[in-house]
Amino acid sequence: MSEIERQYQEMGIDDDVYAYGKRILQDLEERFRDIDEIAEYNQLKVLKAMQECQVSEACLLGTSGYGYNDLGRETLEAVYAKVFHTEDALVRPQITCGTHALALALMSNLRPGDELLSPVGKPYDTLEEVIGIRPSKGSLAEYGITYRQVDLLEDGSFDYESIRKAITDRTRLVTIQRSKGYQTRPTFSVKQIGELISFVKEIRPDILCMTDNCYGEFVETIEPGDVGADMVVGSLIKNPGGGLAPVGGYIAGKKECVENAAYRLTSPGLGKEVGASLDVLKSFYQGLFLAPTVTAAALKGAIFAANLYERLEFAVIPDGRESRHDIIQAVTFGSPEAVIAFCHGIQAAAPVDSHVTPEPWDMPGYDAQVIMAAGAFVSGSSIELSADAPIKPPYAVYFQGGLTWPHAKFGILKSLQALVNAGLVDKSRLRP
Ligand SMILES: *Cc1c(COP(=O)(O)O)cnc(C)c1O
């Protein structure tokens, strides 16, 4: 037995499970090389932006109080604008999460009487209350901003005919969610998003196009800003925070859009000029610097999981061979026991709270119990290895993250081991 096999064994991975994983990986060498190449490109892109903006030691220090003349904050926002190829950016710890960033971008760029259009079907769950699809205090609907949606065609493609019809004189902003989130539609490539934006702009060039970029950053070499998006929006406790940002969100985009967002985040008249960065800047810079390779690690984990479970005849979305545009992997297990065992395995692989056992619970806002596995350094961070699943048919787990590839690999082997230990996957199926 090799040294590494012994180490895995000491950490609860049987020979059979390890050997099975090793065989799966042999077929993935070329895919992983491509991912490394994208990470290499993106690493240089981030580095170039940091160098061109002359990030200095002083930028790593924060401000307190009003935060006037915050060099680090202003430089960081310039770096984001360069990385996403947009005119400007707002990158703040005061943006509390991805939903907040998206809500901010929408509320600050829409006015009463305007209409918001989603041409890609239902948006992410938490946006339903922002928009007012589910009534909520302070929703866009309460401010007289209406919403229209065009669903995707059966095959997951854009319904251009219906989109054309849905665009009216009142249409002000089009929101395009890159990642499938927790739906079963495909995730869009940046190129596809570009085609949709071009289509919209041909009908009415003054319509603003926003992309919800959550989970998509650095998966490809281009970002939505490269294909005409007026705003690119996301969370720093996902990909671009590189696992180090402890909080935050970003809006990169046209100068005017970003200014509107800043006026809404702080106050009319104050905009970007205030907002103390406290002590987070170093983690924002360092996290962004690491983000390309961290995203690559998470992506390898997702592809490894897809291939490993696909060969055991579980349904996986995306499948093992599909090209990737986000870091989320869904695996359908078909039974609550298997879903729970999978999550136990992920939890047991964590650097924090590995000794606790996650259980399904009645989470507010969900119609079924939900189980979540996460042992993260940053609470709720989903660029760190994590999984969650509603306990209802078809009993699918959504899995994402992994700050390093060895950790993502270990977590997935641990999940398989948990299924084997629970008698839900027969060991004979792991043999060649
Ligand atoms: C995570 C996510 C959000 C919301 O981000 P939070 O930080 O959880 O509020 C929105 N859209 C998509 C596609 C996401 O993946």
Short mmCIF file of C-alpha atoms and ligand atoms in Angstrom, two decimals:
data_model
loop_
_atom_site.label_atom_id
_atom_site.label_comp_id
_atom_site.label_asym_id
_atom_site.label_seq_id
_atom_site.Cartn_x
_atom_site.Cartn_y
_atom_site.Cartn_z
CA MET A 1 0.00 0.00 0.00
CA SER A 2 1.32 3.43 -0.91
CA GLU A 3 1.84 6.18 1.60
CA ILE A 4 -1.11 8.13 0.30
CA GLU A 5 -3.44 5.12 0.37
CA ARG A 6 -2.46 4.58 3.98
CA GLN A 7 -3.26 8.19 4.74
CA TYR A 8 -6.69 7.85 3.12
CA GLN A 9 -7.27 4.63 5.03
CA GLU A 10 -6.42 6.35 8.29
CA MET A 11 -9.07 8.91 7.43
CA GLY A 12 -11.72 6.28 6.80
CA ILE A 13 -11.48 5.65 3.05
CA ASP A 14 -11.38 1.93 2.15
CA ASP A 15 -9.04 0.58 -0.53
CA ASP A 16 -12.00 -0.18 -2.81
CA VAL A 17 -13.37 3.34 -2.63
CA TYR A 18 -9.94 4.87 -3.14
CA ALA A 19 -9.18 2.61 -6.10
CA TYR A 20 -12.56 3.35 -7.66
CA GLY A 21 -11.91 7.08 -7.41
CA LYS A 22 -8.46 6.64 -8.89
CA ARG A 23 -9.88 4.87 -11.95
CA ILE A 24 -12.43 7.65 -12.47
CA LEU A 25 -9.66 10.24 -12.30
CA GLN A 26 -7.56 8.52 -14.95
CA ASP A 27 -10.18 9.47 -17.52
CA LEU A 28 -10.33 13.07 -16.37
CA GLU A 29 -6.70 14.07 -16.89
CA GLU A 30 -7.36 16.00 -20.08
CA ARG A 31 -10.38 17.83 -18.63
CA PHE A 32 -8.36 18.83 -15.60
CA ARG A 33 -5.58 20.14 -17.81
CA ASP A 34 -8.10 22.39 -19.58
CA ILE A 35 -9.34 23.67 -16.22
CA ASP A 36 -5.79 24.41 -15.12
CA GLU A 37 -5.26 26.37 -18.31
CA ILE A 38 -8.35 28.50 -17.66
CA ALA A 39 -7.13 29.08 -14.10
CA GLU A 40 -3.74 30.09 -15.43
CA TYR A 41 -5.31 32.58 -17.81
CA ASN A 42 -7.55 34.02 -15.10
CA GLN A 43 -4.68 34.19 -12.62
CA LEU A 44 -2.80 36.40 -15.06
CA LYS A 45 -5.92 38.46 -15.70
CA VAL A 46 -6.33 39.17 -11.98
CA LEU A 47 -2.62 39.82 -11.51
CA LYS A 48 -2.54 42.21 -14.47
CA ALA A 49 -5.46 44.17 -13.03
CA MET A 50 -3.76 44.41 -9.64
CA GLN A 51 -0.49 45.56 -11.16
CA GLU A 52 -2.10 48.09 -13.48
CA CYS A 53 -4.04 49.56 -10.58
CA GLN A 54 -0.83 49.73 -8.55
CA VAL A 55 -2.14 47.85 -5.54
CA SER A 56 0.22 48.86 -2.73
CA GLU A 57 0.76 47.78 0.83
CA ALA A 58 -1.26 50.79 1.97
CA CYS A 59 -4.27 49.44 0.03
CA LEU A 60 -4.45 46.47 2.38
CA LEU A 61 -5.21 48.72 5.35
CA GLY A 62 -8.75 49.77 6.05
CA THR A 63 -10.57 52.86 7.21
CA SER A 64 -13.10 53.50 9.95
CA GLY A 65 -15.92 56.00 10.44
CA TYR A 66 -17.15 57.58 7.22
CA GLY A 67 -14.39 55.99 5.21
CA TYR A 68 -13.58 59.07 3.13
CA ASN A 69 -10.55 58.73 0.85
CA ASP A 70 -10.31 54.98 1.37
CA LEU A 71 -7.43 54.20 -0.99
CA GLY A 72 -7.73 50.44 -0.59
CA ARG A 73 -11.47 50.42 -1.27
CA GLU A 74 -11.16 52.67 -4.33
CA THR A 75 -8.27 50.69 -5.75
CA LEU A 76 -10.07 47.39 -5.17
CA GLU A 77 -13.09 48.68 -7.06
CA ALA A 78 -10.81 49.69 -9.92
CA VAL A 79 -9.29 46.19 -9.88
CA TYR A 80 -12.74 44.57 -10.09
CA ALA A 81 -13.69 46.85 -12.97
CA LYS A 82 -10.54 45.77 -14.84
CA VAL A 83 -11.05 42.07 -14.12
CA PHE A 84 -14.67 42.16 -15.28
CA HIS A 85 -13.91 44.60 -18.13
CA THR A 86 -16.50 47.11 -16.98
CA GLU A 87 -16.33 50.89 -16.52
CA ASP A 88 -16.66 50.81 -12.76
CA ALA A 89 -17.47 48.57 -9.78
CA LEU A 90 -18.91 48.67 -6.30
CA VAL A 91 -17.28 46.08 -4.01
CA ARG A 92 -18.27 46.41 -0.39
CA PRO A 93 -18.53 44.55 2.88
CA GLN A 94 -21.75 46.56 3.39
CA ILE A 95 -23.30 44.48 0.60
CA THR A 96 -24.31 41.60 2.83
CA CYS A 97 -24.76 38.74 0.35
CA GLY A 98 -25.55 37.90 -3.26
CA THR A 99 -29.26 38.54 -2.89
CA HIS A 100 -28.51 41.98 -1.47
CA ALA A 101 -26.18 42.80 -4.37
CA LEU A 102 -28.82 41.77 -6.90
CA ALA A 103 -31.60 43.62 -5.07
CA LEU A 104 -29.41 46.71 -4.91
CA ALA A 105 -28.61 46.59 -8.62
CA LEU A 106 -32.30 46.23 -9.48
CA MET A 107 -33.77 48.73 -7.04
CA SER A 108 -31.25 51.43 -7.87
CA ASN A 109 -31.61 51.16 -11.62
CA LEU A 110 -35.37 50.81 -11.90
CA ARG A 111 -37.94 53.54 -11.32
CA PRO A 112 -41.71 53.40 -10.73
CA GLY A 113 -43.48 52.47 -13.95
CA ASP A 114 -40.53 50.52 -15.31
CA GLU A 115 -40.77 46.85 -16.13
CA LEU A 116 -38.21 44.15 -15.32
CA LEU A 117 -37.94 41.18 -17.67
CA SER A 118 -36.41 37.77 -17.00
CA PRO A 119 -36.04 36.04 -20.38
CA VAL A 120 -34.55 32.91 -18.79
CA GLY A 121 -37.44 31.69 -16.64
CA LYS A 122 -37.84 31.91 -12.90
CA PRO A 123 -35.00 33.64 -11.07
CA TYR A 124 -33.24 32.36 -7.96
CA ASP A 125 -35.60 31.70 -5.04
CA THR A 126 -34.56 34.63 -2.88
CA LEU A 127 -35.24 37.07 -5.73
CA GLU A 128 -38.93 36.20 -5.75
CA GLU A 129 -39.47 38.42 -2.74
CA VAL A 130 -37.17 41.12 -4.08
CA ILE A 131 -39.22 41.32 -7.26
CA GLY A 132 -42.53 40.71 -5.53
CA ILE A 133 -43.39 37.44 -7.29
CA ARG A 134 -44.01 36.42 -3.70
CA PRO A 135 -45.37 39.53 -1.97
CA SER A 136 -42.88 41.09 0.44
CA LYS A 137 -42.27 44.37 2.21
CA GLY A 138 -40.28 46.77 0.06
CA SER A 139 -40.41 44.61 -3.06
CA LEU A 140 -40.07 46.14 -6.52
CA ALA A 141 -43.81 45.49 -6.96
CA GLU A 142 -44.60 47.75 -3.99
CA TYR A 143 -42.75 50.56 -5.77
CA GLY A 144 -44.79 50.13 -8.92
CA ILE A 145 -42.14 48.21 -10.86
CA THR A 146 -43.73 45.38 -12.78
CA TYR A 147 -42.20 42.06 -13.76
CA ARG A 148 -42.50 39.84 -16.75
CA GLN A 149 -40.95 36.45 -17.38
CA VAL A 150 -40.36 34.36 -20.47
CA ASP A 151 -39.64 30.72 -19.79
CA LEU A 152 -36.98 28.75 -21.59
CA LEU A 153 -38.00 26.37 -24.34
CA GLU A 154 -38.30 22.68 -23.56
CA ASP A 155 -34.68 22.05 -24.60
CA GLY A 156 -33.35 24.80 -22.33
CA SER A 157 -32.76 27.33 -25.12
CA PHE A 158 -34.00 30.94 -25.27
CA ASP A 159 -37.52 31.54 -26.58
CA TYR A 160 -36.54 34.46 -28.80
CA GLU A 161 -39.98 34.87 -30.34
CA SER A 162 -41.67 35.28 -26.95
CA ILE A 163 -38.85 37.49 -25.66
CA ARG A 164 -39.38 39.87 -28.58
CA LYS A 165 -43.09 40.04 -27.76
CA ALA A 166 -42.44 40.58 -24.04
CA ILE A 167 -40.30 43.67 -24.63
CA THR A 168 -42.46 46.79 -24.40
CA ASP A 169 -41.86 50.54 -24.09
CA ARG A 170 -41.76 50.06 -20.33
CA THR A 171 -39.08 47.36 -20.32
CA ARG A 172 -36.11 48.98 -18.60
CA LEU A 173 -33.96 46.11 -17.38
CA VAL A 174 -33.39 42.52 -18.42
CA THR A 175 -32.02 40.12 -15.79
CA ILE A 176 -30.12 37.05 -16.90
CA GLN A 177 -29.12 34.43 -14.35
CA ARG A 178 -25.97 32.62 -15.52
CA SER A 179 -26.08 29.64 -13.15
CA LYS A 180 -28.98 27.24 -13.01
CA GLY A 181 -28.88 27.67 -9.23
CA TYR A 182 -31.02 24.91 -7.81
CA GLN A 183 -33.10 24.32 -10.90
CA THR A 184 -32.64 21.64 -13.51
CA ARG A 185 -32.19 23.88 -16.54
CA PRO A 186 -28.72 24.13 -18.06
CA THR A 187 -26.33 26.86 -16.93
CA PHE A 188 -25.60 29.37 -19.68
CA SER A 189 -22.18 29.94 -21.14
CA VAL A 190 -20.98 33.53 -21.31
CA LYS A 191 -21.22 33.25 -25.10
CA GLN A 192 -24.91 32.31 -24.89
CA ILE A 193 -25.52 35.22 -22.52
CA GLY A 194 -23.82 37.47 -25.08
CA GLU A 195 -26.15 36.26 -27.81
CA LEU A 196 -29.17 37.02 -25.65
CA ILE A 197 -27.86 40.48 -24.77
CA SER A 198 -27.24 41.26 -28.46
CA PHE A 199 -30.77 40.17 -29.28
CA VAL A 200 -32.25 42.45 -26.61
CA LYS A 201 -30.04 45.40 -27.57
CA GLU A 202 -31.03 45.05 -31.21
CA ILE A 203 -34.65 45.53 -30.25
CA ARG A 204 -33.96 48.41 -27.84
CA PRO A 205 -30.34 49.47 -27.23
CA ASP A 206 -31.29 51.47 -24.11
CA ILE A 207 -32.51 48.43 -22.17
CA LEU A 208 -30.09 47.58 -19.35
CA CYS A 209 -28.86 43.99 -19.26
CA MET A 210 -27.84 42.62 -15.87
CA THR A 211 -26.23 39.24 -15.25
CA ASP A 212 -26.55 37.35 -11.98
CA ASN A 213 -23.00 35.98 -12.06
CA CYS A 214 -23.19 33.93 -8.83
CA TYR A 215 -21.12 30.72 -9.01
CA GLY A 216 -19.94 31.59 -12.52
CA GLU A 217 -16.89 33.78 -11.93
CA PHE A 218 -13.61 32.45 -13.32
CA VAL A 219 -15.15 29.25 -14.68
CA GLU A 220 -14.46 30.60 -18.17
CA THR A 221 -11.88 33.03 -19.50
CA ILE A 222 -14.55 35.62 -20.33
CA GLU A 223 -17.19 37.17 -18.10
CA PRO A 224 -20.56 38.72 -18.92
CA GLY A 225 -18.97 42.19 -19.06
CA ASP A 226 -17.03 40.98 -22.11
CA VAL A 227 -20.25 40.29 -24.00
CA GLY A 228 -22.13 43.50 -23.35
CA ALA A 229 -23.69 43.14 -19.87
CA ASP A 230 -24.35 46.55 -18.31
CA MET A 231 -24.11 45.06 -14.81
CA VAL A 232 -22.41 41.92 -13.51
CA VAL A 233 -23.42 41.02 -9.98
CA GLY A 234 -22.31 38.45 -7.44
CA SER A 235 -21.37 37.41 -3.91
CA LEU A 236 -17.93 37.45 -2.32
CA ILE A 237 -18.63 34.35 -0.27
CA LYS A 238 -18.79 32.47 -3.54
CA ASN A 239 -16.13 32.34 -6.29
CA PRO A 240 -14.57 35.84 -6.36
CA GLY A 241 -13.93 35.94 -2.61
CA GLY A 242 -11.61 32.96 -3.04
CA GLY A 243 -12.74 31.56 0.32
CA LEU A 244 -11.03 34.38 2.19
CA ALA A 245 -13.55 37.22 1.96
CA PRO A 246 -15.64 36.98 5.15
CA VAL A 247 -18.61 38.94 3.71
CA GLY A 248 -19.52 41.10 0.75
CA GLY A 249 -20.92 41.49 -2.73
CA TYR A 250 -20.04 43.27 -5.96
CA ILE A 251 -21.69 45.10 -8.81
CA ALA A 252 -19.41 45.71 -11.80
CA GLY A 253 -20.79 47.63 -14.74
CA LYS A 254 -21.50 50.85 -16.57
CA LYS A 255 -20.47 53.94 -14.63
CA GLU A 256 -24.01 55.21 -14.38
CA CYS A 257 -25.41 51.86 -13.19
CA VAL A 258 -22.74 51.55 -10.52
CA GLU A 259 -23.31 55.13 -9.42
CA ASN A 260 -27.04 54.49 -9.08
CA ALA A 261 -26.25 51.43 -6.95
CA ALA A 262 -23.83 53.40 -4.77
CA TYR A 263 -26.41 56.16 -4.23
CA ARG A 264 -28.89 53.55 -3.11
CA LEU A 265 -26.44 51.60 -0.93
CA THR A 266 -25.27 54.66 0.99
CA SER A 267 -27.26 57.77 0.17
CA PRO A 268 -28.06 60.13 -2.69
CA GLY A 269 -25.17 62.54 -2.85
CA LEU A 270 -22.75 60.35 -0.93
CA GLY A 271 -22.56 57.32 -3.20
CA LYS A 272 -19.17 55.65 -3.42
CA GLU A 273 -17.42 58.31 -1.32
CA VAL A 274 -18.38 56.74 2.00
CA GLY A 275 -18.35 53.25 3.48
CA ALA A 276 -15.48 52.34 5.78
CA SER A 277 -13.73 49.16 4.74
CA LEU A 278 -12.77 48.31 8.35
CA ASP A 279 -10.40 45.33 8.29
CA VAL A 280 -11.63 43.35 5.30
CA LEU A 281 -9.56 44.72 2.43
CA LYS A 282 -6.65 42.34 2.71
CA SER A 283 -8.99 39.35 2.55
CA PHE A 284 -10.81 40.87 -0.46
CA TYR A 285 -7.57 41.36 -2.37
CA GLN A 286 -6.02 38.08 -1.38
CA GLY A 287 -9.29 36.22 -1.99
CA LEU A 288 -9.60 37.70 -5.48
CA PHE A 289 -5.99 36.77 -6.14
CA LEU A 290 -6.70 33.14 -5.17
CA ALA A 291 -10.15 32.99 -6.77
CA PRO A 292 -9.08 31.57 -10.18
CA THR A 293 -7.35 28.53 -8.65
CA VAL A 294 -9.96 28.08 -5.93
CA THR A 295 -12.69 28.08 -8.58
CA ALA A 296 -10.67 25.54 -10.56
CA ALA A 297 -10.47 23.28 -7.49
CA ALA A 298 -14.23 23.47 -6.99
CA LEU A 299 -14.79 22.77 -10.67
CA LYS A 300 -12.60 19.67 -10.59
CA GLY A 301 -14.56 18.48 -7.57
CA ALA A 302 -17.86 18.94 -9.41
CA ILE A 303 -16.60 17.04 -12.46
CA PHE A 304 -15.12 14.27 -10.33
CA ALA A 305 -18.43 13.87 -8.46
CA ALA A 306 -20.41 13.83 -11.71
CA ASN A 307 -18.28 11.05 -13.19
CA LEU A 308 -18.00 9.05 -10.00
CA TYR A 309 -21.75 8.97 -9.36
CA GLU A 310 -22.75 8.74 -13.00
CA ARG A 311 -20.83 5.48 -13.31
CA LEU A 312 -22.76 4.16 -10.32
CA GLU A 313 -25.91 4.93 -12.34
CA PHE A 314 -27.17 7.91 -10.40
CA ALA A 315 -28.57 10.78 -12.47
CA VAL A 316 -26.22 13.77 -12.48
CA ILE A 317 -26.68 17.34 -13.75
CA PRO A 318 -24.52 18.40 -15.52
CA ASP A 319 -23.40 15.00 -16.78
CA GLY A 320 -19.80 13.84 -16.63
CA ARG A 321 -18.81 15.14 -20.07
CA GLU A 322 -20.71 18.43 -20.40
CA SER A 323 -18.79 21.68 -20.57
CA ARG A 324 -19.11 23.69 -17.38
CA HIS A 325 -20.27 27.23 -16.77
CA ASP A 326 -20.71 27.16 -12.98
CA ILE A 327 -19.49 25.08 -10.02
CA ILE A 328 -22.77 23.46 -8.91
CA GLN A 329 -23.26 19.71 -9.23
CA ALA A 330 -26.58 17.95 -8.71
CA VAL A 331 -26.76 14.21 -8.01
CA THR A 332 -30.12 12.46 -7.80
CA PHE A 333 -30.07 9.60 -5.32
CA GLY A 334 -33.73 8.64 -5.28
CA SER A 335 -33.95 7.96 -1.54
CA PRO A 336 -33.79 10.08 1.60
CA GLU A 337 -31.30 7.66 3.20
CA ALA A 338 -28.80 8.11 0.40
CA VAL A 339 -29.15 11.90 0.43
CA ILE A 340 -28.52 11.95 4.16
CA ALA A 341 -25.54 9.57 3.90
CA PHE A 342 -24.00 11.74 1.17
CA CYS A 343 -24.30 14.85 3.35
CA HIS A 344 -22.85 13.00 6.34
CA GLY A 345 -19.82 12.12 4.21
CA ILE A 346 -19.31 15.75 3.09
CA GLN A 347 -19.62 16.97 6.67
CA ALA A 348 -17.17 14.36 7.92
CA ALA A 349 -14.61 15.67 5.42
CA ALA A 350 -14.77 19.27 6.69
CA PRO A 351 -11.92 21.12 8.39
CA VAL A 352 -14.39 22.68 10.84
CA ASP A 353 -17.24 20.80 12.58
CA SER A 354 -16.31 17.44 11.05
CA HIS A 355 -17.45 15.77 14.28
CA VAL A 356 -21.06 16.94 14.01
CA THR A 357 -23.80 15.09 12.17
CA PRO A 358 -26.13 17.21 10.02
CA GLU A 359 -29.83 16.38 10.20
CA PRO A 360 -32.82 17.39 8.08
CA TRP A 361 -34.72 20.33 9.58
CA ASP A 362 -37.68 22.59 8.84
CA MET A 363 -35.94 25.53 7.29
CA PRO A 364 -38.03 28.72 6.99
CA GLY A 365 -39.35 29.31 3.50
CA TYR A 366 -39.09 25.70 2.30
CA ASP A 367 -41.94 23.26 1.80
CA ALA A 368 -39.89 20.20 2.77
CA GLN A 369 -37.20 19.48 5.32
CA VAL A 370 -33.68 20.41 4.20
CA ILE A 371 -30.34 18.86 5.13
CA MET A 372 -27.15 20.90 4.84
CA ALA A 373 -23.56 19.81 5.12
CA ALA A 374 -21.03 22.56 5.69
CA GLY A 375 -17.96 22.82 7.83
CA ALA A 376 -16.68 26.12 6.59
CA PHE A 377 -14.29 28.79 7.84
CA VAL A 378 -16.77 31.44 6.68
CA SER A 379 -20.30 30.75 7.80
CA GLY A 380 -22.54 29.75 4.90
CA SER A 381 -19.71 30.04 2.39
CA SER A 382 -20.52 27.93 -0.62
CA ILE A 383 -17.14 28.24 -2.35
CA GLU A 384 -16.07 25.96 0.51
CA LEU A 385 -17.04 22.30 0.23
CA SER A 386 -20.75 22.12 0.98
CA ALA A 387 -23.94 20.28 0.06
CA ASP A 388 -27.61 20.70 0.63
CA ALA A 389 -30.73 18.83 -0.27
CA PRO A 390 -34.47 19.12 0.25
CA ILE A 391 -35.81 15.84 1.63
CA LYS A 392 -38.37 15.25 -1.12
CA PRO A 393 -38.48 13.42 -4.46
CA PRO A 394 -36.42 13.05 -6.57
CA TYR A 395 -34.02 13.22 -3.58
CA ALA A 396 -31.31 15.23 -5.27
CA VAL A 397 -28.27 16.70 -3.57
CA TYR A 398 -26.73 19.99 -4.68
CA PHE A 399 -23.06 20.00 -4.09
CA GLN A 400 -20.45 22.72 -4.62
CA GLY A 401 -17.15 24.19 -3.60
CA GLY A 402 -13.83 23.03 -2.27
CA LEU A 403 -11.02 25.49 -1.58
CA THR A 404 -8.42 22.99 -2.75
CA TRP A 405 -8.74 20.09 -5.17
CA PRO A 406 -7.38 17.52 -2.66
CA HIS A 407 -10.06 18.59 -0.21
CA ALA A 408 -12.85 18.42 -2.79
CA LYS A 409 -11.59 14.95 -3.79
CA PHE A 410 -11.48 13.77 -0.20
CA GLY A 411 -15.01 15.06 0.44
CA ILE A 412 -16.41 13.19 -2.54
CA LEU A 413 -14.61 9.96 -1.60
CA LYS A 414 -15.93 10.42 1.92
CA SER A 415 -19.48 10.80 0.58
CA LEU A 416 -19.13 7.57 -1.40
CA GLN A 417 -17.66 5.84 1.62
CA ALA A 418 -20.69 6.94 3.69
CA LEU A 419 -23.02 5.45 1.08
CA VAL A 420 -21.02 2.21 1.11
CA ASN A 421 -20.99 2.09 4.92
CA ALA A 422 -24.77 2.61 5.02
CA GLY A 423 -25.21 -0.32 2.61
CA LEU A 424 -26.66 1.99 -0.06
CA VAL A 425 -23.92 1.32 -2.62
CA ASP A 426 -22.71 -2.24 -2.90
CA LYS A 427 -18.94 -2.63 -2.84
CA SER A 428 -19.07 -5.07 -5.74
CA ARG A 429 -20.10 -2.14 -7.96
CA LEU A 430 -16.82 -0.39 -7.28
CA ARG A 431 -14.69 -3.16 -8.78
CA PRO A 432 -13.45 -2.81 -12.36
C1 LIG B 1 -26.26 32.13 -4.26
C2 LIG B 1 -27.04 32.75 -5.37
C3 LIG B 1 -27.79 33.92 -5.18
C4 LIG B 1 -27.97 34.56 -3.84
O1 LIG B 1 -26.81 34.74 -3.12
P1 LIG B 1 -26.84 34.72 -1.52
O2 LIG B 1 -25.48 35.15 -1.19
O3 LIG B 1 -27.17 33.33 -1.10
O4 LIG B 1 -27.88 35.70 -1.08
C5 LIG B 1 -28.43 34.44 -6.27
N1 LIG B 1 -28.38 33.86 -7.48
C6 LIG B 1 -27.68 32.73 -7.69
C7 LIG B 1 -27.65 32.12 -9.06
C8 LIG B 1 -27.00 32.14 -6.65
O5 LIG B 1 -26.30 31.03 -6.87
#
